[in-house]
Amino acid sequence: MEKKVKDIMLPIQDYATVFLENTLRDAVFVLKNTFYAGCAEGSQAHRSVLVFNSKKKLVGTLGFKEVMHLLRLSKEMPKNRDELFISLCISQSGKKVKDVMAPIGSEFVNAEDSVLDAAHLLIHSGLDLIPVLEKGNVVGMIRSAEIFKEVSQLLEENTF
């Protein structure tokens, strides 16, 4: 029997969270600890934290990609690049999460959707993770890592 999204999703409570008004410094600390804790346990490390508003509604994600975007420079690199990386990191650390996060858009899957539906949406949306809804509430997240794990298990089980 084919699995549903709910069978392979990561429950929302498994994610670390930050709030819109947190600083990037705070969020990077949470993300770093979450990522390395997952690596140490041998589980699939989280590369994002979930961002909530003051009403505890999921409004975005903050991951490696958003943090790396803060290191973008103008087209011309400055001639004196000594300590530029350090300077950029420190100067950006006070920004609010709301200013750098990836907002949750209109893309989502339902818990009862097929894994193929989730894979299709991930591929065509270009997103790293997508919220999973059940009765209108976010109950989890689905990433390409979960779909890859399912693909690899199916191939191992059905190899002659």
Short mmCIF file of C-alpha atoms in Angstrom, two decimals, residues 16-158:
data_model
loop_
_atom_site.label_atom_id
_atom_site.label_comp_id
_atom_site.label_asym_id
_atom_site.label_seq_id
_atom_site.Cartn_x
_atom_site.Cartn_y
_atom_site.Cartn_z
CA ALA A 16 13.10 24.21 16.58
CA THR A 17 11.28 27.52 16.40
CA VAL A 18 12.02 31.23 16.50
CA PHE A 19 9.82 34.28 16.34
CA LEU A 20 9.62 37.15 13.85
CA GLU A 21 11.18 39.62 16.27
CA ASN A 22 14.16 37.44 17.22
CA THR A 23 17.50 38.62 15.92
CA LEU A 24 19.43 36.71 13.33
CA ARG A 25 22.07 36.07 16.01
CA ASP A 26 19.46 34.29 18.16
CA ALA A 27 18.06 32.32 15.22
CA VAL A 28 21.49 31.19 13.99
CA PHE A 29 22.29 29.94 17.49
CA VAL A 30 19.06 27.88 17.54
CA LEU A 31 19.63 26.59 14.00
CA LYS A 32 23.24 25.63 14.75
CA ASN A 33 22.28 23.70 17.88
CA THR A 34 19.41 21.95 16.11
CA PHE A 35 21.54 21.00 13.12
CA TYR A 36 24.45 19.60 15.10
CA ALA A 37 22.18 17.79 17.56
CA GLY A 38 20.58 15.99 14.61
CA CYS A 39 24.00 15.08 13.23
CA ALA A 40 25.16 13.69 16.56
CA GLU A 41 22.07 11.54 16.95
CA GLY A 42 22.45 10.17 13.47
CA SER A 43 19.06 11.50 12.48
CA GLN A 44 18.37 13.71 9.48
CA ALA A 45 19.64 17.10 10.66
CA HIS A 46 17.33 20.07 10.29
CA ARG A 47 18.68 22.80 8.03
CA SER A 48 15.86 25.20 8.92
CA VAL A 49 13.98 26.51 11.89
CA LEU A 50 10.31 27.43 11.76
CA VAL A 51 9.32 31.07 12.24
CA PHE A 52 6.15 31.96 14.13
CA ASN A 53 4.39 35.25 14.72
CA SER A 54 3.25 36.48 18.14
CA LYS A 55 -0.03 34.54 17.73
CA LYS A 56 2.00 31.33 17.30
CA LYS A 57 1.07 30.98 13.64
CA LEU A 58 3.68 29.56 11.27
CA VAL A 59 4.74 32.37 8.92
CA GLY A 60 8.11 31.32 7.55
CA THR A 61 11.33 29.37 7.72
CA LEU A 62 14.90 30.37 8.24
CA GLY A 63 17.57 28.07 6.92
CA PHE A 64 21.10 27.91 5.66
CA LYS A 65 20.14 29.50 2.35
CA GLU A 66 18.62 32.60 3.96
CA VAL A 67 21.64 33.03 6.23
CA MET A 68 24.01 32.68 3.27
CA HIS A 69 22.08 35.33 1.32
CA LEU A 70 23.15 37.85 3.95
CA LEU A 71 26.73 37.45 2.76
CA ARG A 72 25.95 38.73 -0.72
CA LEU A 73 27.98 41.66 -1.84
CA SER A 74 27.44 44.16 -4.55
CA LYS A 75 28.69 43.13 -7.98
CA GLU A 76 32.08 44.70 -7.33
CA MET A 77 34.11 43.19 -4.57
CA PRO A 78 35.81 45.79 -2.36
CA LYS A 79 39.55 46.02 -2.85
CA ASN A 80 40.28 45.64 0.85
CA ARG A 81 38.68 42.30 1.70
CA ASP A 82 40.61 41.65 4.90
CA GLU A 83 38.14 40.69 7.59
CA LEU A 84 35.22 41.33 5.23
CA PHE A 85 33.57 38.00 6.06
CA ILE A 86 33.76 38.71 9.79
CA SER A 87 32.48 42.24 9.28
CA LEU A 88 29.53 41.07 7.17
CA CYS A 89 28.53 38.38 9.66
CA ILE A 90 28.65 40.73 12.62
CA SER A 91 26.92 43.61 10.85
CA GLN A 92 24.01 41.39 9.80
CA SER A 93 23.54 39.66 13.17
CA GLY A 94 21.20 42.28 14.59
CA LYS A 95 18.68 41.99 11.75
CA LYS A 96 15.26 40.68 12.67
CA VAL A 97 14.25 37.21 11.53
CA LYS A 98 11.22 38.74 9.78
CA ASP A 99 13.60 40.60 7.45
CA VAL A 100 15.53 37.55 6.27
CA MET A 101 13.20 34.54 6.56
CA ALA A 102 11.56 32.73 3.67
CA PRO A 103 7.82 33.36 4.07
CA ILE A 104 5.43 30.44 4.00
CA GLY A 105 3.59 30.92 0.76
CA SER A 106 0.53 29.26 -0.62
CA GLU A 107 2.32 25.95 -1.26
CA PHE A 108 1.33 23.09 1.03
CA VAL A 109 0.32 19.45 0.95
CA ASN A 110 -2.34 17.69 2.91
CA ALA A 111 -1.49 14.87 5.29
CA GLU A 112 -3.57 12.46 3.18
CA ASP A 113 -1.86 13.40 -0.12
CA SER A 114 0.37 10.87 -1.82
CA VAL A 115 4.14 11.03 -1.51
CA LEU A 116 4.22 11.50 -5.29
CA ASP A 117 2.10 14.66 -4.93
CA ALA A 118 4.56 16.02 -2.36
CA ALA A 119 7.55 15.14 -4.54
CA HIS A 120 5.97 16.87 -7.52
CA LEU A 121 5.30 20.03 -5.51
CA LEU A 122 8.83 20.12 -4.05
CA ILE A 123 10.38 19.69 -7.49
CA HIS A 124 8.26 22.31 -9.23
CA SER A 125 8.16 24.89 -6.44
CA GLY A 126 11.89 25.00 -5.82
CA LEU A 127 11.21 24.98 -2.08
CA ASP A 128 13.33 23.10 0.46
CA LEU A 129 10.40 22.15 2.66
CA ILE A 130 6.63 22.39 2.49
CA PRO A 131 4.07 22.54 5.31
CA VAL A 132 1.73 19.60 5.76
CA LEU A 133 -1.84 20.47 6.67
CA GLU A 134 -4.49 18.43 8.42
CA LYS A 135 -7.92 20.00 8.94
CA GLY A 136 -6.41 23.39 8.07
CA ASN A 137 -3.67 23.21 10.70
CA VAL A 138 0.04 22.75 10.08
CA VAL A 139 0.96 19.36 11.53
CA GLY A 140 4.33 18.76 9.93
CA MET A 141 6.85 19.51 7.24
CA ILE A 142 7.93 17.46 4.24
CA ARG A 143 11.37 17.75 2.67
CA SER A 144 13.13 16.06 -0.20
CA ALA A 145 15.14 14.10 2.40
CA GLU A 146 12.02 12.23 3.55
CA ILE A 147 11.01 11.47 -0.01
CA PHE A 148 14.52 10.29 -0.86
CA LYS A 149 14.48 8.01 2.18
CA GLU A 150 11.19 6.51 0.98
CA VAL A 151 12.57 6.02 -2.55
CA SER A 152 15.71 4.30 -1.22
CA GLN A 153 13.70 1.99 1.05
CA LEU A 154 11.39 1.00 -1.78
CA LEU A 155 14.32 0.24 -4.07
CA GLU A 156 16.06 -1.84 -1.40
CA GLU A 157 12.89 -3.81 -0.63
CA ASN A 158 12.14 -4.49 -4.29
#
